[in-house]
C-alpha cells in the first residue's frame, strides 16, 4: 500500500505475532523470518527506517523449559519462559539482520516505561538515535519482570505506542488474520472484509473479536483496533495484514490486501502521549454542561463534576465520563482524589474556604486533557 511505502512513510513499525514467528513445536520459523528480514533490508535500502516489535519470547522459552500451556499457565511460568526465550529471539533477529548487513538493537520495555512521561521520552530518544545510526531496533515487552498490573498483555498496543514514541508514519501489524471483518470469519463464512477505516467508532469496535485465530498469541482483534486508535491519534496510519505468507511486507505492498486505519491529524506530542496511555487511576463523572464545555476546548472545573471514583494523586491520569457513563475525555488531575471529592460541584469562589489554601482553577486543565 502506498501509505506504507518508503517514499511516503519514512519511519515504519512492523509488529510480528507469536504464531508467525514460532511453530507449533516451539521453534523459530527461520525460513519465514529470513524472508521478512529480506523485506526489511529492501525497505532499509530504499531509505525507510524500520522498528520491529517482535513477539515470541514466551513461546520459545516454554519449549526450552518444558512448560505447559505455552508458558502461560501462571505469571511465574510466563516470566521464566520470557527470560529464557528472549535470548533465542534476539539472537535470531541479530543473526538474520546481520546476514543482510544490518545491525540489530534490543529494547525491552514495560507498560510503565511508556506510561511515565520521563521514561517515555527516554525510550523515544533511544529509538530516534538508533534509527539515525541505521540500526534496526527490535522491541518486546519485558515479560520477565512485568506483572499483570503493569503490562500491555499484547504487542499490538505496544507496537502502536512504540510507533508513537518513534515518531513513525506507519504501523503494520503482521498477524494470523489478514484484516478486520464485520464478523469473525472463522465462524461465519459470509463475514465481510473491511478494507479501509476512516474513523474508529462504536460500529468498528463491535466488529472486533477477542480471540486470537491461532490460540498462541495474547491479542485478538480487540487489541488491534485499540492499537489503531492509539496510532491514528498520533498521526500514523495502521494496517493489519496477513503474515501467513512468504515475504509478507512485499506481498502486502503488491496486493494491498489488509485493513488500513487512516491517520487522524497529529495532535501535539504531549496530548498524543496522553491519548495513548492505557492505565487510568480514577474517574471523574461530569454533568451535561461540563461535557459541552470540554467539547468546546475548555478545562474541567469543579462545578461541572458530579462524582469522583478511585484513588489518585495530582498528575495521575483520570478518565472523564459524561452523564450516560461514556468516556468523553482523559487527562491529568490537578488535585489528589481526597481533595477532588471535597470540591465536587462547588463554584470556584468556594474552593479556598473548603481546602484552606489557594486552589487551582481546574480539576483537569485543557492543556493536559484529550477529548474523545
Short mmCIF file of C-alpha atoms in Angstrom, two decimals, residues 16-270:
data_model
loop_
_atom_site.label_atom_id
_atom_site.label_comp_id
_atom_site.label_asym_id
_atom_site.label_seq_id
_atom_site.Cartn_x
_atom_site.Cartn_y
_atom_site.Cartn_z
CA UNK A 16 5.31 -9.73 14.33
CA UNK A 17 2.94 -12.07 16.17
CA UNK A 18 3.99 -15.24 18.01
CA UNK A 19 2.04 -17.55 15.71
CA UNK A 20 4.02 -16.28 12.73
CA UNK A 21 7.48 -16.48 14.24
CA UNK A 22 7.19 -19.68 16.29
CA UNK A 23 5.89 -23.03 15.03
CA UNK A 24 3.63 -25.45 16.89
CA UNK A 25 6.65 -27.24 18.35
CA UNK A 26 8.00 -24.01 19.83
CA UNK A 27 10.85 -23.46 17.35
CA UNK A 28 11.63 -20.35 15.33
CA UNK A 29 10.35 -20.44 11.75
CA UNK A 30 13.72 -19.40 10.37
CA UNK A 31 12.91 -19.53 6.65
CA UNK A 32 9.85 -17.33 7.13
CA UNK A 33 11.78 -14.93 9.36
CA UNK A 34 14.61 -14.73 6.83
CA UNK A 35 12.05 -13.66 4.21
CA UNK A 36 10.69 -10.93 6.46
CA UNK A 37 14.22 -9.73 7.19
CA UNK A 38 14.88 -9.58 3.42
CA UNK A 39 11.78 -7.37 3.12
CA UNK A 40 13.10 -5.11 5.87
CA UNK A 41 16.51 -4.91 4.20
CA UNK A 42 14.92 -3.86 0.90
CA UNK A 43 12.95 -1.13 2.63
CA UNK A 44 16.04 -0.01 4.53
CA UNK A 45 17.96 0.25 1.26
CA UNK A 46 15.12 2.38 -0.14
CA UNK A 47 15.53 4.83 2.73
CA UNK A 48 12.84 3.62 5.14
CA UNK A 49 13.75 3.33 8.82
CA UNK A 50 12.16 0.25 10.39
CA UNK A 51 11.41 -0.67 14.00
CA UNK A 52 10.40 -4.25 14.75
CA UNK A 53 8.09 -5.19 17.62
CA UNK A 54 8.54 -8.93 18.00
CA UNK A 55 6.51 -11.43 19.96
CA UNK A 56 7.71 -14.97 20.55
CA UNK A 57 9.90 -14.98 23.67
CA UNK A 58 7.39 -16.78 25.90
CA UNK A 59 6.57 -19.41 23.28
CA UNK A 60 10.26 -20.08 22.63
CA UNK A 61 11.16 -20.22 26.31
CA UNK A 62 8.25 -22.50 27.16
CA UNK A 63 9.58 -25.13 24.73
CA UNK A 64 13.09 -24.97 26.16
CA UNK A 65 11.81 -25.24 29.74
CA UNK A 66 9.11 -27.81 29.03
CA UNK A 67 6.38 -25.61 30.47
CA UNK A 68 2.69 -26.44 29.90
CA UNK A 69 0.15 -24.23 28.08
CA UNK A 70 2.85 -22.48 26.09
CA UNK A 71 4.35 -20.98 29.24
CA UNK A 72 1.14 -19.17 30.17
CA UNK A 73 -0.15 -21.44 32.95
CA UNK A 74 0.90 -18.86 35.53
CA UNK A 75 2.57 -15.46 35.73
CA UNK A 76 5.71 -17.10 37.12
CA UNK A 77 5.87 -19.54 34.19
CA UNK A 78 5.43 -16.70 31.70
CA UNK A 79 8.22 -14.69 33.35
CA UNK A 80 10.59 -17.66 33.36
CA UNK A 81 9.74 -18.54 29.76
CA UNK A 82 10.24 -14.93 28.64
CA UNK A 83 13.63 -14.68 30.35
CA UNK A 84 14.77 -17.87 28.61
CA UNK A 85 13.18 -17.28 25.22
CA UNK A 86 14.29 -13.69 24.85
CA UNK A 87 17.90 -14.78 24.34
CA UNK A 88 16.92 -17.06 21.46
CA UNK A 89 14.59 -14.45 19.97
CA UNK A 90 17.10 -11.59 20.00
CA UNK A 91 19.82 -13.90 18.72
CA UNK A 92 17.75 -14.93 15.71
CA UNK A 93 16.93 -11.34 14.80
CA UNK A 94 20.56 -10.24 15.19
CA UNK A 95 21.87 -13.13 13.10
CA UNK A 96 19.43 -12.74 10.22
CA UNK A 97 19.62 -8.94 10.12
CA UNK A 98 23.41 -9.23 10.24
CA UNK A 99 23.32 -11.51 7.21
CA UNK A 100 21.67 -8.61 5.36
CA UNK A 101 24.33 -6.18 6.54
CA UNK A 102 22.10 -4.59 9.17
CA UNK A 103 22.75 -4.08 12.87
CA UNK A 104 20.10 -5.02 15.40
CA UNK A 105 19.42 -3.49 18.81
CA UNK A 106 17.24 -4.91 21.56
CA UNK A 107 14.84 -2.82 23.66
CA UNK A 108 12.80 -4.45 26.41
CA UNK A 109 10.12 -2.19 27.84
CA UNK A 110 7.28 -2.40 30.34
CA UNK A 111 4.00 -0.55 30.36
CA UNK A 112 5.38 1.86 32.95
CA UNK A 113 8.20 2.83 30.58
CA UNK A 114 5.64 4.30 28.18
CA UNK A 115 3.06 5.50 30.75
CA UNK A 116 5.52 7.63 32.73
CA UNK A 117 6.33 10.77 30.77
CA UNK A 118 10.06 10.99 31.55
CA UNK A 119 10.70 7.33 30.79
CA UNK A 120 8.62 7.61 27.62
CA UNK A 121 10.85 10.46 26.44
CA UNK A 122 13.92 8.32 27.18
CA UNK A 123 12.51 5.49 25.04
CA UNK A 124 11.73 7.99 22.29
CA UNK A 125 15.25 9.41 22.34
CA UNK A 126 16.85 5.95 22.24
CA UNK A 127 14.73 4.85 19.29
CA UNK A 128 15.43 8.03 17.39
CA UNK A 129 19.18 7.75 17.87
CA UNK A 130 19.28 4.09 16.85
CA UNK A 131 17.30 4.79 13.70
CA UNK A 132 19.51 7.71 12.68
CA UNK A 133 22.50 5.37 13.10
CA UNK A 134 20.95 2.90 10.64
CA UNK A 135 20.17 0.29 13.30
CA UNK A 136 17.00 -1.86 13.32
CA UNK A 137 15.59 -1.76 16.89
CA UNK A 138 13.82 -4.96 17.95
CA UNK A 139 11.37 -4.20 20.75
CA UNK A 140 9.49 -6.55 23.04
CA UNK A 141 7.63 -6.26 26.30
CA UNK A 142 9.87 -7.14 29.23
CA UNK A 143 7.68 -10.06 30.29
CA UNK A 144 10.34 -11.42 32.64
CA UNK A 145 9.65 -8.60 35.12
CA UNK A 146 6.21 -7.28 34.12
CA UNK A 147 3.22 -8.17 36.31
CA UNK A 148 -0.46 -8.24 35.43
CA UNK A 149 -0.86 -4.69 36.76
CA UNK A 150 1.97 -3.18 34.70
CA UNK A 151 1.94 -4.99 31.38
CA UNK A 152 0.48 -4.43 27.94
CA UNK A 153 -0.53 -8.07 27.63
CA UNK A 154 -0.30 -7.91 23.84
CA UNK A 155 2.19 -6.49 21.36
CA UNK A 156 -0.43 -4.82 19.16
CA UNK A 157 -0.88 -1.89 21.53
CA UNK A 158 2.83 -1.96 22.33
CA UNK A 159 3.57 -1.53 18.61
CA UNK A 160 1.25 1.47 18.42
CA UNK A 161 2.88 3.07 21.47
CA UNK A 162 6.35 2.36 20.08
CA UNK A 163 5.25 3.93 16.82
CA UNK A 164 4.17 6.99 18.74
CA UNK A 165 7.45 7.15 20.67
CA UNK A 166 9.47 6.67 17.48
CA UNK A 167 7.54 9.31 15.54
CA UNK A 168 6.57 6.65 12.99
CA UNK A 169 4.46 7.43 9.95
CA UNK A 170 3.01 3.93 9.73
CA UNK A 171 2.49 0.75 11.75
CA UNK A 172 1.94 -2.67 10.16
CA UNK A 173 0.58 -5.48 12.34
CA UNK A 174 1.53 -8.77 10.70
CA UNK A 175 -0.93 -11.29 12.06
CA UNK A 176 -2.53 -14.69 11.62
CA UNK A 177 -5.53 -12.94 10.08
CA UNK A 178 -5.46 -10.65 7.04
CA UNK A 179 -7.56 -7.81 8.42
CA UNK A 180 -10.80 -6.71 10.04
CA UNK A 181 -14.10 -8.40 9.20
CA UNK A 182 -17.59 -7.35 10.24
CA UNK A 183 -17.94 -10.80 11.88
CA UNK A 184 -15.48 -13.48 12.92
CA UNK A 185 -14.55 -15.19 9.61
CA UNK A 186 -13.55 -18.43 11.34
CA UNK A 187 -17.16 -18.89 12.41
CA UNK A 188 -19.08 -17.09 9.67
CA UNK A 189 -18.13 -17.71 6.01
CA UNK A 190 -20.24 -14.71 4.97
CA UNK A 191 -18.17 -12.27 7.04
CA UNK A 192 -17.41 -9.08 5.09
CA UNK A 193 -13.82 -7.85 4.82
CA UNK A 194 -13.20 -4.20 5.77
CA UNK A 195 -10.51 -2.62 3.59
CA UNK A 196 -10.33 0.91 4.97
CA UNK A 197 -11.39 2.59 8.20
CA UNK A 198 -11.52 6.38 8.25
CA UNK A 199 -12.90 6.65 11.77
CA UNK A 200 -12.97 4.20 14.66
CA UNK A 201 -16.48 4.35 16.07
CA UNK A 202 -18.77 2.02 18.03
CA UNK A 203 -19.65 0.07 14.88
CA UNK A 204 -15.99 -0.69 14.14
CA UNK A 205 -15.31 -1.67 17.74
CA UNK A 206 -18.32 -4.01 17.68
CA UNK A 207 -16.71 -5.95 14.81
CA UNK A 208 -13.68 -6.89 16.91
CA UNK A 209 -13.35 -10.33 18.40
CA UNK A 210 -11.18 -11.03 21.43
CA UNK A 211 -9.99 -14.42 20.20
CA UNK A 212 -6.65 -14.93 18.53
CA UNK A 213 -7.07 -17.17 15.50
CA UNK A 214 -4.07 -19.32 16.42
CA UNK A 215 -4.54 -19.51 20.17
CA UNK A 216 -0.78 -18.87 20.55
CA UNK A 217 -0.83 -15.08 20.80
CA UNK A 218 -2.25 -12.95 23.59
CA UNK A 219 -4.08 -10.40 21.46
CA UNK A 220 -7.16 -10.58 19.28
CA UNK A 221 -8.93 -8.11 17.03
CA UNK A 222 -9.93 -6.00 20.03
CA UNK A 223 -6.29 -5.25 20.80
CA UNK A 224 -5.64 -4.44 17.14
CA UNK A 225 -8.48 -1.92 16.99
CA UNK A 226 -7.23 -0.39 20.24
CA UNK A 227 -3.77 -0.19 18.68
CA UNK A 228 -5.25 1.52 15.64
CA UNK A 229 -6.90 4.10 17.87
CA UNK A 230 -3.54 4.90 19.51
CA UNK A 231 -1.56 5.00 16.26
CA UNK A 232 -4.02 7.06 14.24
CA UNK A 233 -4.39 9.61 17.05
CA UNK A 234 -0.61 10.06 16.89
CA UNK A 235 -0.76 10.71 13.14
CA UNK A 236 0.36 7.25 11.95
CA UNK A 237 -1.57 5.01 9.56
CA UNK A 238 -2.02 1.44 10.81
CA UNK A 239 -2.52 -1.70 8.75
CA UNK A 240 -3.50 -5.23 9.72
CA UNK A 241 -2.06 -7.65 7.18
CA UNK A 242 -1.50 -11.37 6.92
CA UNK A 243 1.86 -12.74 7.91
CA UNK A 244 0.94 -16.24 6.81
CA UNK A 245 2.74 -15.77 3.50
CA UNK A 246 6.37 -15.67 2.45
CA UNK A 247 7.84 -12.15 2.25
CA UNK A 248 4.78 -10.62 3.96
CA UNK A 249 5.74 -6.96 3.55
CA UNK A 250 6.39 -7.45 -0.15
CA UNK A 251 3.10 -9.30 -0.53
CA UNK A 252 1.22 -6.54 1.27
CA UNK A 253 2.83 -3.91 -0.97
CA UNK A 254 1.97 -5.90 -4.11
CA UNK A 255 -1.61 -6.90 -3.32
CA UNK A 256 -2.81 -4.25 -0.87
CA UNK A 257 -4.68 -6.99 0.98
CA UNK A 258 -5.21 -5.77 4.52
CA UNK A 259 -7.24 -3.35 6.59
CA UNK A 260 -5.90 0.20 6.74
CA UNK A 261 -6.86 2.57 9.53
CA UNK A 262 -6.27 6.09 8.26
CA UNK A 263 -4.36 8.50 10.47
CA UNK A 264 -6.08 11.49 12.02
CA UNK A 265 -4.33 14.89 12.04
CA UNK A 266 -1.48 14.55 14.53
CA UNK A 267 -2.06 16.07 17.95
CA UNK A 268 0.64 17.94 19.88
CA UNK A 269 3.16 15.42 21.25
CA UNK A 270 2.06 15.63 24.87
#
